[in-house]
Amino acid sequence: MHDQRVLVTGGAGFIGSNLANELATDNDVIALDDCYLGTPKHLSPAVEFVEASVLESDLPTDVDVVFHLAALSSYAMHEEAVCRGVRVNVEGFTNVVEQARANGCETVVYASTSSIYGSRTEPSPEELSPTASTGYEASKLARERYGEYFSTHYGMQVAGMRFFSVYQGYGGAEDHKGKYANIVAQFADDIAHGRSPKLYGDGTQSRDFTHVDDIIRGLEFAADARIDGVYNLGTGEQYEFNTVVKLLNDELGTDVEPTYVENPIPDDVYVHDTVADPSKMEAETGWVPEIDFRDGIERVCAQYTD
């Protein structure tokens, strides 16, 4: 992207700040965040920061492209405040997109989630029937339906990105997320400091871990191609949590054993395994993930080994 005016909601958060900083090298970027989880300390001076909620009126939506990443982004957050989750994730989405539409913006790229596929050890294509076993998943499915509405009714290009387990590590912009950070970041910090990482169950659950840099590239590709509909952003590979602990120990030169604990999340809603089928995104935009998971592990651990 070049010479565009861009709004990133959730722009002081983990993915949002990485996206805003990358775009700001060649574009006029506004990062909007209410600082519930985000912090402007991660933003480049080249990014204009606006502290505001996506539920407010008169948002800075007079832009060429909106990247809508603001959300309550986990099962736990929604269980703690179900109605707030609906307001932020659904009403906030429609409020931002409607204001953008009224200001002449036709391109919106937004965050959905891979959790709506449920547990799968086979790659998940977009045409699978999604499920909503939690409030978080229901809110993201509602976003997708409203995205479809803005596309079909108003002719906007509205692309939903189903993220698969995005990570970077505490050396990046994940440090402020604490217990909500990706398990790669949490386990790495535990092991580097001699703490035993806590794994739910037997540690055989698996994720398609996707480095944030690949996610940022995917978001840019989506906006540039003006695609419409829903797309997977994942690597197509999956790793068990036990394997993550082993790879981290290998990279850090440590031998810290995990502690296995009872899973506090009910079995009927816990997503045990995820893996993407990213072929649709590649076919329509040319995007492919570039960071192998072992390379990603090296990046995560660099702050502890350099």
Short mmCIF file of C-alpha atoms in Angstrom, two decimals:
data_model
loop_
_atom_site.label_atom_id
_atom_site.label_comp_id
_atom_site.label_asym_id
_atom_site.label_seq_id
_atom_site.Cartn_x
_atom_site.Cartn_y
_atom_site.Cartn_z
CA MET A 1 0.00 0.00 0.00
CA HIS A 2 1.23 3.49 -0.87
CA ASP A 3 -0.07 7.02 -0.39
CA GLN A 4 -3.31 5.95 1.26
CA ARG A 5 -5.14 7.42 4.23
CA VAL A 6 -5.74 4.51 6.58
CA LEU A 7 -7.62 3.89 9.83
CA VAL A 8 -6.60 0.98 12.06
CA THR A 9 -9.05 0.31 14.89
CA GLY A 10 -7.52 -1.54 17.79
CA GLY A 11 -4.45 0.22 16.47
CA ALA A 12 -2.56 0.27 19.77
CA GLY A 13 -3.08 -3.46 20.30
CA PHE A 14 -0.81 -6.35 19.39
CA ILE A 15 -1.70 -6.88 15.72
CA GLY A 16 -2.97 -3.34 15.24
CA SER A 17 0.25 -1.61 16.30
CA ASN A 18 2.34 -3.88 14.10
CA LEU A 19 0.07 -3.10 11.16
CA ALA A 20 -0.05 0.66 11.83
CA ASN A 21 3.72 0.93 12.13
CA GLU A 22 4.31 -1.02 8.93
CA LEU A 23 1.78 1.00 6.94
CA ALA A 24 3.06 4.33 8.27
CA THR A 25 6.25 4.05 6.23
CA ASP A 26 4.30 4.78 3.03
CA ASN A 27 0.83 5.91 4.15
CA ASP A 28 -1.02 8.38 6.37
CA VAL A 29 -2.11 6.19 9.29
CA ILE A 30 -4.51 6.78 12.17
CA ALA A 31 -4.50 4.25 15.03
CA LEU A 32 -7.67 4.31 17.11
CA ASP A 33 -7.85 2.47 20.44
CA ASP A 34 -9.66 2.78 23.76
CA CYS A 35 -6.58 1.36 25.57
CA TYR A 36 -8.53 -1.52 27.16
CA LEU A 37 -5.69 -3.82 26.07
CA GLY A 38 -3.74 -1.64 23.68
CA THR A 39 -1.04 0.85 24.56
CA PRO A 40 0.26 3.65 22.33
CA LYS A 41 3.82 3.04 23.54
CA HIS A 42 4.20 0.48 20.74
CA LEU A 43 3.30 2.97 18.01
CA SER A 44 5.75 4.78 15.77
CA PRO A 45 5.81 8.59 15.97
CA ALA A 46 4.70 8.52 12.34
CA VAL A 47 1.30 7.11 13.41
CA GLU A 48 -1.43 9.48 14.55
CA PHE A 49 -2.98 8.06 17.71
CA VAL A 50 -6.62 8.69 18.68
CA GLU A 51 -7.90 7.39 22.00
CA ALA A 52 -11.54 6.55 21.43
CA SER A 53 -14.03 3.70 21.48
CA VAL A 54 -15.38 2.11 18.31
CA LEU A 55 -18.83 2.76 19.80
CA GLU A 56 -18.46 6.53 19.57
CA SER A 57 -19.78 8.85 16.90
CA ASP A 58 -17.61 11.13 14.74
CA LEU A 59 -14.78 8.62 14.37
CA PRO A 60 -11.93 9.48 11.95
CA THR A 61 -13.33 7.33 9.13
CA ASP A 62 -12.70 9.78 6.28
CA VAL A 63 -10.10 7.40 4.87
CA ASP A 64 -9.32 5.20 1.88
CA VAL A 65 -9.09 1.94 3.84
CA VAL A 66 -10.30 0.76 7.25
CA PHE A 67 -8.59 -2.11 9.02
CA HIS A 68 -11.00 -3.04 11.80
CA LEU A 69 -9.14 -5.05 14.43
CA ALA A 70 -10.72 -3.70 17.63
CA ALA A 71 -12.40 -6.46 19.60
CA LEU A 72 -12.72 -8.32 22.86
CA SER A 73 -10.54 -11.07 21.49
CA SER A 74 -10.92 -14.18 23.62
CA TYR A 75 -13.39 -16.60 25.16
CA ALA A 76 -12.48 -15.41 28.66
CA MET A 77 -13.09 -11.73 27.90
CA HIS A 78 -16.59 -12.51 26.66
CA GLU A 79 -17.47 -14.73 29.59
CA GLU A 80 -16.45 -11.92 31.93
CA ALA A 81 -18.67 -9.39 30.13
CA VAL A 82 -21.01 -10.97 27.58
CA CYS A 83 -23.02 -7.87 26.71
CA ARG A 84 -19.91 -5.70 26.47
CA GLY A 85 -18.46 -8.25 24.08
CA VAL A 86 -21.51 -7.98 21.84
CA ARG A 87 -21.41 -4.21 21.90
CA VAL A 88 -17.71 -3.93 21.08
CA ASN A 89 -17.44 -6.80 18.60
CA VAL A 90 -20.74 -6.42 16.74
CA GLU A 91 -22.11 -2.92 17.33
CA GLY A 92 -18.59 -1.49 17.22
CA PHE A 93 -17.96 -3.16 13.89
CA THR A 94 -21.17 -1.91 12.28
CA ASN A 95 -20.66 1.57 13.75
CA VAL A 96 -17.18 1.89 12.25
CA VAL A 97 -18.13 0.46 8.85
CA GLU A 98 -21.28 2.57 8.58
CA GLN A 99 -19.36 5.75 9.41
CA ALA A 100 -16.70 4.78 6.88
CA ARG A 101 -19.35 4.12 4.22
CA ALA A 102 -20.97 7.48 4.90
CA ASN A 103 -17.56 9.12 4.39
CA GLY A 104 -17.03 7.41 1.05
CA CYS A 105 -14.67 4.60 2.11
CA GLU A 106 -15.32 1.43 0.13
CA THR A 107 -12.62 -0.92 1.44
CA VAL A 108 -12.74 -2.58 4.86
CA VAL A 109 -10.55 -5.44 6.07
CA TYR A 110 -11.50 -6.84 9.48
CA ALA A 111 -10.55 -9.50 12.00
CA SER A 112 -12.57 -12.67 12.30
CA THR A 113 -11.35 -15.91 13.92
CA SER A 114 -10.42 -19.50 13.12
CA SER A 115 -12.21 -20.61 16.31
CA ILE A 116 -15.48 -20.81 14.37
CA TYR A 117 -14.22 -24.01 12.68
CA GLY A 118 -14.16 -25.79 16.02
CA SER A 119 -11.55 -28.51 16.62
CA ARG A 120 -10.01 -29.94 13.45
CA THR A 121 -6.79 -31.78 12.65
CA GLU A 122 -7.47 -31.49 8.92
CA PRO A 123 -7.00 -28.13 7.14
CA SER A 124 -10.12 -25.96 7.39
CA PRO A 125 -11.35 -24.37 4.13
CA GLU A 126 -13.60 -21.32 4.23
CA GLU A 127 -16.62 -23.20 2.89
CA LEU A 128 -16.94 -25.32 6.04
CA SER A 129 -20.08 -24.61 8.05
CA PRO A 130 -18.97 -22.47 11.01
CA THR A 131 -20.08 -22.98 14.60
CA ALA A 132 -20.70 -20.62 17.49
CA SER A 133 -20.03 -22.52 20.71
CA THR A 134 -18.99 -19.39 22.61
CA GLY A 135 -19.98 -15.74 22.80
CA TYR A 136 -16.66 -14.81 21.21
CA GLU A 137 -17.30 -17.02 18.19
CA ALA A 138 -20.89 -15.78 17.89
CA SER A 139 -19.69 -12.18 17.83
CA LYS A 140 -17.19 -12.89 15.06
CA LEU A 141 -19.80 -14.73 13.00
CA ALA A 142 -22.10 -11.74 13.43
CA ARG A 143 -19.31 -9.55 12.05
CA GLU A 144 -19.06 -11.77 9.01
CA ARG A 145 -22.80 -11.53 8.38
CA TYR A 146 -22.78 -7.75 8.71
CA GLY A 147 -19.75 -7.65 6.45
CA GLU A 148 -21.78 -9.58 3.88
CA TYR A 149 -24.61 -7.06 4.31
CA PHE A 150 -22.37 -4.04 3.66
CA SER A 151 -20.94 -5.80 0.63
CA THR A 152 -24.17 -6.92 -1.01
CA HIS A 153 -26.32 -3.93 -0.06
CA TYR A 154 -23.82 -1.12 -0.56
CA GLY A 155 -21.23 -2.61 -2.92
CA MET A 156 -18.35 -2.22 -0.49
CA GLN A 157 -15.31 -4.50 -0.49
CA VAL A 158 -15.43 -6.03 2.98
CA ALA A 159 -12.93 -8.81 3.70
CA GLY A 160 -12.95 -10.85 6.90
CA MET A 161 -9.64 -12.42 7.91
CA ARG A 162 -9.93 -15.61 9.94
CA PHE A 163 -6.73 -15.44 11.98
CA PHE A 164 -4.98 -18.61 13.15
CA SER A 165 -3.11 -18.30 16.48
CA VAL A 166 -1.10 -15.13 15.90
CA TYR A 167 2.16 -14.77 17.82
CA GLN A 168 5.24 -12.58 18.08
CA GLY A 169 6.62 -12.82 21.61
CA TYR A 170 7.16 -10.37 24.44
CA GLY A 171 10.02 -8.82 22.50
CA GLY A 172 7.35 -7.46 20.17
CA ALA A 173 4.05 -5.84 21.01
CA GLU A 174 2.57 -8.80 22.92
CA ASP A 175 4.11 -7.87 26.25
CA HIS A 176 1.13 -5.84 27.48
CA LYS A 177 -1.38 -8.65 26.83
CA GLY A 178 -0.30 -10.72 29.82
CA LYS A 179 -2.57 -13.74 30.28
CA TYR A 180 -4.22 -13.00 26.92
CA ALA A 181 -0.95 -13.30 24.97
CA ASN A 182 -0.38 -16.23 22.63
CA ILE A 183 0.93 -19.34 24.38
CA VAL A 184 4.19 -19.15 22.41
CA ALA A 185 4.98 -15.82 24.09
CA GLN A 186 3.84 -17.02 27.51
CA PHE A 187 5.72 -20.33 27.37
CA ALA A 188 8.89 -18.65 26.07
CA ASP A 189 8.91 -16.14 28.93
CA ASP A 190 8.25 -18.87 31.49
CA ILE A 191 11.02 -21.15 30.21
CA ALA A 192 13.54 -18.31 29.80
CA HIS A 193 13.04 -17.42 33.47
CA GLY A 194 13.06 -20.99 34.75
CA ARG A 195 9.32 -21.19 35.35
CA SER A 196 7.42 -24.32 34.36
CA PRO A 197 4.85 -23.48 31.65
CA LYS A 198 1.34 -24.67 32.47
CA LEU A 199 -0.26 -26.84 29.79
CA TYR A 200 -3.93 -27.72 29.86
CA GLY A 201 -4.66 -31.46 29.83
CA ASP A 202 -1.89 -33.57 28.32
CA GLY A 203 -0.45 -30.91 26.01
CA THR A 204 -1.45 -32.69 22.80
CA GLN A 205 -3.70 -29.84 21.65
CA SER A 206 -2.35 -28.14 18.54
CA ARG A 207 -2.50 -24.79 16.76
CA ASP A 208 -1.62 -23.33 13.40
CA PHE A 209 0.82 -20.73 14.76
CA THR A 210 1.09 -17.76 12.40
CA HIS A 211 3.70 -15.05 12.91
CA VAL A 212 2.31 -11.53 13.14
CA ASP A 213 4.53 -10.37 10.25
CA ASP A 214 2.75 -12.82 7.93
CA ILE A 215 -0.60 -11.61 9.26
CA ILE A 216 0.35 -7.99 8.50
CA ARG A 217 1.34 -8.92 4.96
CA GLY A 218 -1.97 -10.73 4.54
CA LEU A 219 -3.96 -7.72 5.69
CA GLU A 220 -2.08 -5.49 3.25
CA PHE A 221 -2.57 -7.96 0.41
CA ALA A 222 -6.31 -8.07 1.17
CA ALA A 223 -6.64 -4.29 1.00
CA ASP A 224 -4.55 -3.96 -2.15
CA ALA A 225 -6.55 -6.66 -3.95
CA ARG A 226 -9.87 -5.23 -2.69
CA ILE A 227 -11.12 -8.73 -2.01
CA ASP A 228 -14.53 -9.48 -0.56
CA GLY A 229 -15.81 -12.28 1.68
CA VAL A 230 -13.93 -14.37 4.26
CA TYR A 231 -10.38 -15.71 4.08
CA ASN A 232 -8.04 -17.81 6.19
CA LEU A 233 -4.74 -16.36 7.35
CA GLY A 234 -2.73 -19.33 8.56
CA THR A 235 0.25 -21.45 7.59
CA GLY A 236 -1.41 -24.82 6.92
CA GLU A 237 0.80 -26.48 9.56
CA GLN A 238 0.05 -27.32 13.18
CA TYR A 239 2.17 -27.98 16.26
CA GLU A 240 1.24 -29.56 19.59
CA PHE A 241 1.81 -27.55 22.74
CA ASN A 242 4.24 -30.23 23.91
CA THR A 243 6.25 -29.63 20.75
CA VAL A 244 6.23 -25.88 21.35
CA VAL A 245 7.79 -26.43 24.78
CA LYS A 246 10.45 -28.70 23.27
CA LEU A 247 11.32 -26.22 20.50
CA LEU A 248 11.57 -23.37 23.00
CA ASN A 249 13.84 -25.40 25.27
CA ASP A 250 16.02 -26.31 22.31
CA GLU A 251 16.33 -22.68 21.21
CA LEU A 252 16.95 -21.33 24.72
CA GLY A 253 19.34 -24.11 25.70
CA THR A 254 17.19 -25.01 28.69
CA ASP A 255 15.47 -28.12 30.02
CA VAL A 256 12.36 -26.81 31.76
CA GLU A 257 9.58 -29.37 32.12
CA PRO A 258 5.96 -28.29 31.69
CA THR A 259 3.31 -28.66 34.36
CA TYR A 260 0.07 -30.30 33.25
CA VAL A 261 -3.09 -28.84 34.79
CA GLU A 262 -6.79 -29.40 34.43
CA ASN A 263 -8.30 -27.40 31.59
CA PRO A 264 -10.52 -24.65 33.09
CA ILE A 265 -12.39 -24.29 29.79
CA PRO A 266 -15.26 -26.79 29.29
CA ASP A 267 -14.50 -29.56 26.80
CA ASP A 268 -17.58 -28.78 24.72
CA VAL A 269 -16.31 -25.28 23.90
CA TYR A 270 -12.53 -25.74 24.02
CA VAL A 271 -10.90 -25.69 20.59
CA HIS A 272 -8.39 -28.53 20.79
CA ASP A 273 -6.85 -28.34 17.31
CA THR A 274 -6.69 -25.82 14.46
CA VAL A 275 -5.03 -25.76 11.06
CA ALA A 276 -5.74 -23.50 8.09
CA ASP A 277 -6.32 -24.14 4.44
CA PRO A 278 -4.83 -20.88 3.10
CA SER A 279 -5.28 -21.74 -0.59
CA LYS A 280 -8.14 -19.29 -1.23
CA MET A 281 -6.09 -16.34 0.01
CA GLU A 282 -3.13 -17.41 -2.11
CA ALA A 283 -5.28 -17.86 -5.21
CA GLU A 284 -6.93 -14.44 -4.95
CA THR A 285 -4.05 -12.30 -3.67
CA GLY A 286 -0.80 -14.24 -4.04
CA TRP A 287 -0.22 -14.20 -0.28
CA VAL A 288 1.67 -17.12 1.25
CA PRO A 289 3.16 -17.30 4.75
CA GLU A 290 6.92 -16.72 4.75
CA ILE A 291 7.97 -17.37 8.36
CA ASP A 292 8.50 -21.03 9.24
CA PHE A 293 7.49 -21.84 12.81
CA ARG A 294 11.03 -22.76 13.82
CA ASP A 295 12.22 -19.41 12.49
CA GLY A 296 9.41 -17.80 14.45
CA ILE A 297 10.54 -19.56 17.62
CA GLU A 298 14.04 -18.18 17.04
CA ARG A 299 12.61 -14.66 16.73
CA VAL A 300 10.57 -15.04 19.91
CA CYS A 301 13.60 -16.27 21.87
CA ALA A 302 16.03 -13.69 20.51
CA GLN A 303 15.33 -11.24 23.33
CA TYR A 304 16.45 -13.87 25.85
CA THR A 305 19.52 -15.12 23.97
CA ASP A 306 21.05 -12.00 22.39
#
